[in-house]
Structures are given as C-alpha cells and as structure tokens.
Coordinates of C-alpha atoms and ligand atoms in Angstrom, one line a residue:
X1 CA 36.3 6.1 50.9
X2 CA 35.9 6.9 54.3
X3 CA 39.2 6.4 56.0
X4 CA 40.5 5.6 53.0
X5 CA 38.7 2.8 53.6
X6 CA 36.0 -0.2 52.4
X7 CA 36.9 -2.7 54.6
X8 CA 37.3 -2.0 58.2
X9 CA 38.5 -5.2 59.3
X10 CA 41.6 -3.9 57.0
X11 CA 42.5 -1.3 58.6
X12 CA 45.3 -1.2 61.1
X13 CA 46.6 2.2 62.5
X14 CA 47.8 4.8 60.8
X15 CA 47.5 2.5 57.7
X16 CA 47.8 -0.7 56.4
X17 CA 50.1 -1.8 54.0
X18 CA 48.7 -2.0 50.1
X19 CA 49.6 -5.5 48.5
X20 CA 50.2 -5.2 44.7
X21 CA 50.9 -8.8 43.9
X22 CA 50.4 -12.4 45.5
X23 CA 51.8 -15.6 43.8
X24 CA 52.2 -19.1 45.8
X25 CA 52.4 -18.1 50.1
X26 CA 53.7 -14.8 49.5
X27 CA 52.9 -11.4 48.9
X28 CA 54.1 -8.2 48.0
X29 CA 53.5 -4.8 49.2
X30 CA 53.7 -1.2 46.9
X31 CA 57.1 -0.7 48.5
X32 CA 58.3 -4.3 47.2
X33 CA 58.5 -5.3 50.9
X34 CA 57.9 -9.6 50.4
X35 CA 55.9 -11.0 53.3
X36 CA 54.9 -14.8 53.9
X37 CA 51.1 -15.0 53.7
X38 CA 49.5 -16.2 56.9
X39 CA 46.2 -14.5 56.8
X40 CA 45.1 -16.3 53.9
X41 CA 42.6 -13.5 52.9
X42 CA 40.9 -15.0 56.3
X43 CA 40.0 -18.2 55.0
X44 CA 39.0 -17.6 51.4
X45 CA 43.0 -17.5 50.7
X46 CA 42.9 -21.1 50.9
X47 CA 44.4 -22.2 47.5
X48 CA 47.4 -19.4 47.9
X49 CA 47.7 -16.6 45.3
X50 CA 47.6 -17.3 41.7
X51 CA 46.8 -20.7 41.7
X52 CA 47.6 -21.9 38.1
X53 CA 45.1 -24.3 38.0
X54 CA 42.6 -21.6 39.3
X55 CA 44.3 -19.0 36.7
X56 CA 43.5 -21.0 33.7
X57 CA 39.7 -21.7 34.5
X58 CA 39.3 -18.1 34.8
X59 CA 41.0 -17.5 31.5
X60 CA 39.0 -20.2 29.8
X61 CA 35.7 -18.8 31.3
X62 CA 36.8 -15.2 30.5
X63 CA 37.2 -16.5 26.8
X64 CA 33.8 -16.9 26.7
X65 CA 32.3 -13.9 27.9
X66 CA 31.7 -13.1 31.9
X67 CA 27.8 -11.2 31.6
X68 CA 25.5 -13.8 30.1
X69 CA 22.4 -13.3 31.8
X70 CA 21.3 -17.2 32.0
X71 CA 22.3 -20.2 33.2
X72 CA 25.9 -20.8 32.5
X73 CA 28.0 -24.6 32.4
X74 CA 29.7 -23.5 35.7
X75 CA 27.4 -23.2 38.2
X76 CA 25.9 -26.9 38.2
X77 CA 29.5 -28.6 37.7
X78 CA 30.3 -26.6 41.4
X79 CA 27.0 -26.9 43.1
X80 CA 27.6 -31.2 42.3
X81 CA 31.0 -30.8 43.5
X82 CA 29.8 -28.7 47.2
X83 CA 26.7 -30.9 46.8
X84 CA 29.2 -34.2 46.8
X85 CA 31.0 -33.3 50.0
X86 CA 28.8 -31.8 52.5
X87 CA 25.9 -34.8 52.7
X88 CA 23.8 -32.6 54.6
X89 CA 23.2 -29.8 51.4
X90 CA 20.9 -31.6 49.3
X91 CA 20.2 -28.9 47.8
X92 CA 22.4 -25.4 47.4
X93 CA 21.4 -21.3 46.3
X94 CA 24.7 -19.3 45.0
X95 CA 25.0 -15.8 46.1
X96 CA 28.0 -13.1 46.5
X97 CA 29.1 -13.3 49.5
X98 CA 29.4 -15.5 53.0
X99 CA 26.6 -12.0 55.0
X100 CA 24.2 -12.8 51.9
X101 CA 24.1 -16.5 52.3
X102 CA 23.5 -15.6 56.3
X103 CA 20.1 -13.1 55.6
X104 CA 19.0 -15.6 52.9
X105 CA 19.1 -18.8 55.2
X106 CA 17.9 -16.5 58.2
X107 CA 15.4 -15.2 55.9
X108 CA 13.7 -18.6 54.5
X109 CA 13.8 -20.2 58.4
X110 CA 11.6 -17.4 58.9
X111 CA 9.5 -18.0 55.7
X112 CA 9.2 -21.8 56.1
X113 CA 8.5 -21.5 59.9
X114 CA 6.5 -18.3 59.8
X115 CA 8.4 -17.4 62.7
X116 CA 10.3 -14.5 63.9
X117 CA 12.9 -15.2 66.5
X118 CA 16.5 -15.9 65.8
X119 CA 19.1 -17.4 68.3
X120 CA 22.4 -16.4 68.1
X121 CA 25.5 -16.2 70.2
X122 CA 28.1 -13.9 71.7
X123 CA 31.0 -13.6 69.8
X124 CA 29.3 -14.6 66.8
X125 CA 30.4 -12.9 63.4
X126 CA 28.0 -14.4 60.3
X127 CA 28.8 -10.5 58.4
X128 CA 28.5 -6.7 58.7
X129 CA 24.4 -6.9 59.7
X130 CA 24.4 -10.6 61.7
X131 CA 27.9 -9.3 64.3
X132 CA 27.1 -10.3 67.7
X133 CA 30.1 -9.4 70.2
X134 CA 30.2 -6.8 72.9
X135 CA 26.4 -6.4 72.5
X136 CA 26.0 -6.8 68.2
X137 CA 26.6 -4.1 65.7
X138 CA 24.0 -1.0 65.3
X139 CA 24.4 -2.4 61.8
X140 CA 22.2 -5.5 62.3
X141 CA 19.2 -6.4 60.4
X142 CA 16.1 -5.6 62.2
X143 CA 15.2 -8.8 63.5
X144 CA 14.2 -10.1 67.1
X145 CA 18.0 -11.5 67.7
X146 CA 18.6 -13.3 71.4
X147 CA 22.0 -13.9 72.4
X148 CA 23.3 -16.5 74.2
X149 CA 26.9 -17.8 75.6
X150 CA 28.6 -19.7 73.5
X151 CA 29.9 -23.1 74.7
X152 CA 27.6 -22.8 77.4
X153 CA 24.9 -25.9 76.1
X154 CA 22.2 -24.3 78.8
X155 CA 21.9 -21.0 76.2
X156 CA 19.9 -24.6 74.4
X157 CA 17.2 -23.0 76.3
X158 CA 16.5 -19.9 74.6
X159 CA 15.3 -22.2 72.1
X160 CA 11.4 -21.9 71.9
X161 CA 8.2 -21.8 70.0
X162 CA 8.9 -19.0 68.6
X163 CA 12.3 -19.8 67.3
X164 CA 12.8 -19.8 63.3
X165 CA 16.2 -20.4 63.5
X166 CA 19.5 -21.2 65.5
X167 CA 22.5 -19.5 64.0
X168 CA 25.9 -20.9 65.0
X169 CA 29.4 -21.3 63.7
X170 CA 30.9 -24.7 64.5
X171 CA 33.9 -22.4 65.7
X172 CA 33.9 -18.9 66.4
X173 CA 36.2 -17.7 63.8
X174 CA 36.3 -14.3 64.0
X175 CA 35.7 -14.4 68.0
X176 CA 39.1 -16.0 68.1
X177 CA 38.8 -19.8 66.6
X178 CA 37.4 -20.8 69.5
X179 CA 36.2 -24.4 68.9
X180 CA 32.4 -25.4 69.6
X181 CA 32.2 -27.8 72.5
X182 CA 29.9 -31.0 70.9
X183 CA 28.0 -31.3 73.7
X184 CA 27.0 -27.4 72.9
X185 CA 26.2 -28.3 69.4
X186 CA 24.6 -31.2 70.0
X187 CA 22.1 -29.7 72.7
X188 CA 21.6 -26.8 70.2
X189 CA 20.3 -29.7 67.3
X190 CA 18.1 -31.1 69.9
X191 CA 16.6 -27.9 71.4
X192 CA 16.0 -26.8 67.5
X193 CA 14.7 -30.4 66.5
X194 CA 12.5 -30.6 69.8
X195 CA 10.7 -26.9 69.2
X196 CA 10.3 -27.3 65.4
X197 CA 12.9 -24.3 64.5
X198 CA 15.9 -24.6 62.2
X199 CA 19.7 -25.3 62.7
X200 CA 21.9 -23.5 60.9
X201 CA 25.9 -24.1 60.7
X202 CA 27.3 -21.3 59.3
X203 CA 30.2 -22.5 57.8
X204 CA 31.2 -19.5 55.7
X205 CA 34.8 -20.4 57.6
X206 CA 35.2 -23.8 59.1
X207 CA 33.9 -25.8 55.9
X208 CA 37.8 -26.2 54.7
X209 CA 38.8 -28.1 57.7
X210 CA 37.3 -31.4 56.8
X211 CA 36.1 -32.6 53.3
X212 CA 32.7 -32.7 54.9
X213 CA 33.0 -29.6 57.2
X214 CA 33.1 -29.5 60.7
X215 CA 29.7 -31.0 60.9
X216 CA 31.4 -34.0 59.6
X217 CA 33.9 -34.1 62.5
X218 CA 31.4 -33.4 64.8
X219 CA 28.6 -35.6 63.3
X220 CA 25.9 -33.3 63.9
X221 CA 23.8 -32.4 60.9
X222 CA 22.3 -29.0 60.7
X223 CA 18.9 -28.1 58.4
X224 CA 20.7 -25.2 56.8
X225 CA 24.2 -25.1 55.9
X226 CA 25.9 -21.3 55.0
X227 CA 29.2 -21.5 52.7
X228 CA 31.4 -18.4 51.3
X229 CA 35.3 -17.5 51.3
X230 CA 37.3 -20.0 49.6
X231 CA 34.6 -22.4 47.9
X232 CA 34.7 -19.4 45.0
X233 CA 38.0 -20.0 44.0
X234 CA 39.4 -16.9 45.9
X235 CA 36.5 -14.7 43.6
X236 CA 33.2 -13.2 45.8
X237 CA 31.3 -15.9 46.8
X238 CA 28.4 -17.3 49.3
X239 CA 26.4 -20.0 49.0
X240 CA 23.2 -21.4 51.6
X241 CA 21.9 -25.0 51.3
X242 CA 20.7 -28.1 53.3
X243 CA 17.3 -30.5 53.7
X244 CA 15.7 -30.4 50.3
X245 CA 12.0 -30.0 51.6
X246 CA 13.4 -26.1 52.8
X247 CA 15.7 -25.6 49.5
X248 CA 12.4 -26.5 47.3
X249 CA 10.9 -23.6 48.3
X250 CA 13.1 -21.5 45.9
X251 CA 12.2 -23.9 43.1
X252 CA 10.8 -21.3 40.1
X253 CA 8.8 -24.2 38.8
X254 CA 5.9 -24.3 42.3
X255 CA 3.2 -22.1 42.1
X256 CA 4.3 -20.3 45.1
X257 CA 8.2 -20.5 44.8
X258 CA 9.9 -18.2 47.6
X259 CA 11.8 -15.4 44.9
X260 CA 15.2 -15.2 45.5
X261 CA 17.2 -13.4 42.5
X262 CA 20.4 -11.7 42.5
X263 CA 22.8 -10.8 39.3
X264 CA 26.0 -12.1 40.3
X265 CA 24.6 -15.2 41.7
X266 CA 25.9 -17.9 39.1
X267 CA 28.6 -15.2 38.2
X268 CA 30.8 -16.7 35.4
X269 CA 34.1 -16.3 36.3
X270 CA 33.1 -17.6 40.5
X271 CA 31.4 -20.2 39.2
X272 CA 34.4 -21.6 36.9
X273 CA 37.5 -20.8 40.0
X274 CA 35.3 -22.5 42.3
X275 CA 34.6 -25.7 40.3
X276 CA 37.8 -26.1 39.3
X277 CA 39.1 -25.1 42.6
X278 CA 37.0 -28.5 44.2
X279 CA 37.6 -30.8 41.6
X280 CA 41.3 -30.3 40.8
X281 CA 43.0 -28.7 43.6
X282 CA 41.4 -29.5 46.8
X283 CA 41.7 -33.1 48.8
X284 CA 40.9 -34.4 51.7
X285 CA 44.9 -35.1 52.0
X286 CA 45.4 -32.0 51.3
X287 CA 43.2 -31.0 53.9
X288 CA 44.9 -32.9 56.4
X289 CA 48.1 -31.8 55.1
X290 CA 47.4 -28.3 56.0
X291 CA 45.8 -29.5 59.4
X292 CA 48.5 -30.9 60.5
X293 CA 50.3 -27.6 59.7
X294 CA 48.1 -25.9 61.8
X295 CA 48.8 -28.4 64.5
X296 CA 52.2 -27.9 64.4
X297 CA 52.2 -24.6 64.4
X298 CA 50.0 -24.4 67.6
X299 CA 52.7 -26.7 69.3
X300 CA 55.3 -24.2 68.7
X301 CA 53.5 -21.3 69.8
X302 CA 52.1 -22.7 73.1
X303 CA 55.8 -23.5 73.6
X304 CA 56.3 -20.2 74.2
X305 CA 53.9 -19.5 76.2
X306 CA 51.0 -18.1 73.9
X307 CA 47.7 -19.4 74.1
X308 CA 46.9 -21.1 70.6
X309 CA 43.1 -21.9 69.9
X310 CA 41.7 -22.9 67.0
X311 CA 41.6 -26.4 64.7
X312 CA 43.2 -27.5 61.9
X313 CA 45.0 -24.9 59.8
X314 CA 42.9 -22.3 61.5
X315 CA 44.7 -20.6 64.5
X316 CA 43.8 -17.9 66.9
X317 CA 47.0 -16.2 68.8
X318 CA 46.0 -14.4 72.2
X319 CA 47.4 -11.6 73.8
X320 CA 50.2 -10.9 71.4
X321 CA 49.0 -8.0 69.6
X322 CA 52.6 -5.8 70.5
X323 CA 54.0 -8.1 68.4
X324 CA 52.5 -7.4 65.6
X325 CA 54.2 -4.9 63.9
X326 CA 57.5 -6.9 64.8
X327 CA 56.3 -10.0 62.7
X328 CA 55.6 -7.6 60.0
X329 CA 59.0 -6.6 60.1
X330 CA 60.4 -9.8 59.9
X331 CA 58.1 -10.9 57.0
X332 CA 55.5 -12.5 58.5
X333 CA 51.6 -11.3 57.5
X334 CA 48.8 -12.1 59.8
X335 CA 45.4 -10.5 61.3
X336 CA 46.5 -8.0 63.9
X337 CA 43.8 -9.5 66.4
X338 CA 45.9 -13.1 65.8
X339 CA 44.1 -14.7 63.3
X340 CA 46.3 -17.0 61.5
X341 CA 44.4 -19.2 58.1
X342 CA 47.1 -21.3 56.5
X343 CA 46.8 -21.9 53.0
X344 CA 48.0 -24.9 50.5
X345 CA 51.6 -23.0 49.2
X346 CA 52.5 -23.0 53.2
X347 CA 55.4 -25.1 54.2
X348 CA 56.5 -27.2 57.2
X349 CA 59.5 -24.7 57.3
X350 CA 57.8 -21.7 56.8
X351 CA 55.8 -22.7 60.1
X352 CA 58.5 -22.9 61.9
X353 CA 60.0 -19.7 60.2
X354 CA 56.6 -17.9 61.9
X355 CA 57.3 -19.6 65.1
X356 CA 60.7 -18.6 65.3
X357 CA 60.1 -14.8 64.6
X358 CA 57.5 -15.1 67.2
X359 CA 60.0 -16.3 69.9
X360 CA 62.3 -13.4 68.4
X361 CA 59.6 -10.8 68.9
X362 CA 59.0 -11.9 72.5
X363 CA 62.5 -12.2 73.5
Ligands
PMP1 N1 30.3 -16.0 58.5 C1 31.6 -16.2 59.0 C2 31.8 -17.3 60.0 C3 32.6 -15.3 58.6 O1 33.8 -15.5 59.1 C4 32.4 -14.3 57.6 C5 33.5 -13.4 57.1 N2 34.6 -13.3 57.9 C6 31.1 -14.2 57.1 C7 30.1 -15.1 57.6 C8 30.7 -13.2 56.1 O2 31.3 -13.5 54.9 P1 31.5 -12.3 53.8 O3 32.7 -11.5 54.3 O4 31.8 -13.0 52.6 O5 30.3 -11.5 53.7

C-alpha cells in the first residue's frame, strides 16, 4: 500500500495508530493504549463497536452462507425499514458504498433527463471522484461539474436547462459540519423544480440526525435521496433512492430497464446488520438522545472559546488542530481536522470527560 496506506483520510503524520479491538465507545490500539471513541468511524460508527444485537444478526446470517448469488431475506426487510423512515424514497437501489450511491444517482439524473450538467458546491465531499474543495480532486469523474458557494442561495442560479442534477449535502460534513441555511436549500428545490433538473440530498452523513433525515427537519423533499455509513450496520454500505417514476427505471421487468448490477449489492451479511440495526437498535429517542449529546458537548466547547459547528451529535471543532495529539494522549479519539460523530455507547460524562481534556489541552 502506498504509504502504508488505503485510506488517506487515515493517515495522520508519521502514522496513525492501528486499532485492534472496539467494544461499546471505546477502542483499543496494538500497544493496548484504551481511547474513548469520538470519531465514530465518521458517521457509520453510529451503533458503537460490537453491538450485540448487531453481532448476532451477523452470526445468524453467516450461518447461512454469505455468497448466494440471488436474492436473499435481508435485503427487502432493510429496504422496508429505510423505505419507512425517509417518506421521500419510495423506492431504494443497494450498493457498496456512500461514492457509489453518489455516480449511480448522478448517473440516472443524467439518463432520465438526458442531460449533462451537474451542480455542485464548494466544500462538497459526496467520495474520492465527486470532492469539491479548493477547486475538486484530479480524481473526479469526467463530468461537466459547476461549483457554486455553499449557503449562498444566489449559486440557485447556476441552475439551468441544461442541468441533470443538483448535488448537495444538507450539511457539509466533511467541509466541517457546516449546517445548510433553509433558505439555501429551499431556493436550490425551486431552481431544480423550475428548470426540470433533479435534487439530490446526499445524505450518506446527515441521515442519522433525525428519524427522517435532515430533509425532515428542514421539510424540503429532494427527487433523489443518497444513503451509506451507518444504515449497513457498521459493514460497506450505500444505498440511492427517492420519487418512484426515476427509481422505475431500474425495474428488470420494462423493456428498456436502465442496468444497474453490482455483486455485493444485496451482500448477505450488510443486508442482515443493517436491518436489524433499524429495526432493533435505532429510535427516534435515541436519536435525540445522542443530539442532545452533541448539544451539550458544543456548549462546552464554545465555553472555551472554540468555534463548534455542526447539528445534533455531529460536531465540527475549528482551529484546534495542535491539540490533537494532546487529546490523544489523554484518551480521547477524534478526526485530526475536528470532526467529532458521537455514537449510541457515548455518555453524558464521557462528553464532559472530552470537554475537560480539551480545556486541559488549551490551558
Ligand atoms: N457523501 C458524504 C456526505 C460523505 O461524508 C461520504 C464519506 N465520508 C461519502 C459520500 C462517501 O461515502 P463512502 O466513503 O462510503 O464512499
């Protein structure tokens, strides 16, 4: 591996610690150090490590055999269950991972509009070929991408004709956990609705901080909808839905069904976590519950003085990346650019435990 490396968002100068073991809000590193959990594998973490619940579906499916090659009892009990809570995916497509379900969605806007042009936004991270910051990756799919500011509801206007698709997250999450603006959102549904091109929320992040997403708290509804992290049960997952007239298109039984394959997509073992993940773990109280972590652990932090973004039990720390290594230290895992995603295990007192070896740190 390059680097030693297959994940560069991973890496951290000269290296980054190896974690061998993960059970509740904790994990482990290959020298035995214990650290408190707050990166929550950046959002997919959600149910902490080893959930039991989560451990025995996978045992039970693993009983059973994990390459199949057909439809399998999983995949319809968790496309009801994503189906149930986001009103807006009528319809839903598995795939592998949270960049996949981007260039699929991105991919049939273009098919059902026959259009080219995709608008995007500064800051914007939808994977490793759709990462739009500083001027967008050399990486990106080949596509005629324009970039506007985000927040700023006038970048509405780069919404034309031409337009297949708008591609947005609700809240920047890797950009910081910036929160969208409504009024931003909202003129980016009209502009999309008035010229005939698709809106697409990529919620690959946001979709665990309310039962229905943050299109739910915002009550705008998007066309397309694009889903990953958590909502596999902590296995590789992605997943791209919304208005059934679009999702139909993929339906193998029309003449002219749009092909969309993929060998992992209904994989066994994702399929079972993530069902039983939605249908016995997850609540919308335990949703708030971990919100109102998040809350409180902004409070703290802007206490001393840090700038806190983010919503819910997503949390962006600015301008503290010295500390770092300091938190580390004192126990405390996170992503060195200050990305903080709390999962279920977390406690009231643990937040304050990261608060106070922040104040430590600064001090
Ligand atoms: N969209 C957003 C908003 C993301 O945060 C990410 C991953 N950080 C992705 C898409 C890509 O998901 P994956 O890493 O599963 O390809």
């Amino acid at each position: 591996m390059p680097g030693g490396n297959t994940r560069t968002v991973l890496h951290v100068p000269p290296f980054p610690l190896t974690i061998v073991r993960g059970e509740g809000a904790r994990i482990w590193d290959a020298d035995g150090h214990e650290y408190l959990d707050f990166l929550g594998e950046y959002t997919a973490g959600l149910y902490g490590h080893s959930h039991p619940v989560i451990q025995e579906a996978i045992r039970h499916a693993l009983a059973d055999g994990t390459t199949l090659g057909a439809p399998n009892r999983y995949e319809t009990q968790l496309a009801a269950a994503i189906c149930g809570r986001f009103p807006s995916i009528e319809l839903i497509r598995f795939c592998n991972s949270g960049t996949e379900a981007n260039v699929m969605a991105l991919s049939l806007a273009r098919a059902a509009t026959g259009r080219r042009k995709i608008v995007v936004f500064e800051g914007g991270y939808h994977g490793g070929v759709l990462y739009f910051h500083h001027g967008g990756s050399p990486l990106n799919f080949p596509a005629p991408f324009v970039v506007g500011d985000y927040n700023d509801p006038a970048a509405a206007e780069l919404v034309d004709e031409d337009t297949a698709a708008v591609l947005v997250e609700p809240m920047l999450g890797s950009g910081g956990a910036i929160p969208g603006d409504r009024a931003f959102l909202q003129a980016l549904r009209d502009a999309a609705r008035d010229h005939g091109a698709l809106l697409i929320f990529d919620e690959v992040m946001t979709s665990r901080l309310a039962w229905g997403g943050l299109q739910e708290v915002l009550a705008i509804t998007p066309d397309l909808t694009t889903l990953g992290k958590y909502l596999g049960g902590g296995l590789a997952f992605g997943a791209f839905g919304g208005r059934r007239d679009l999702m139909e298109l993929f339906d193998p039984s029309r003449p002219d069904a749009l092909p969309h394959a993929g060998t992992f997509n209904n994989a066994v073992l994702t399929m079972a976590a993530g069902a039983a993940g939605l249908t016995q773990v997850l609540t919308p109280d335990e949703i708030a519950r971990l919100n109102a972590l998040g809350d409180r652990l902004r409070e703290h932090i802007a206490a001393l003085g840090v700038r806190a973004t983010g919503y819910g039990s997503m949390v962006g720390l600015h301008d503290v990346e010295h500390v770092f290594f300091g938190m580390l230290e004192r126990g405390y895992s996170y992503a060195r650019r200050g990305f903080v995603a709390l999962s279920l295990p977390l406690t009231e007192e643990d937040v304050d435990g990261f608060a106070d070896a922040l104040a430590a740190e600064l001090a």
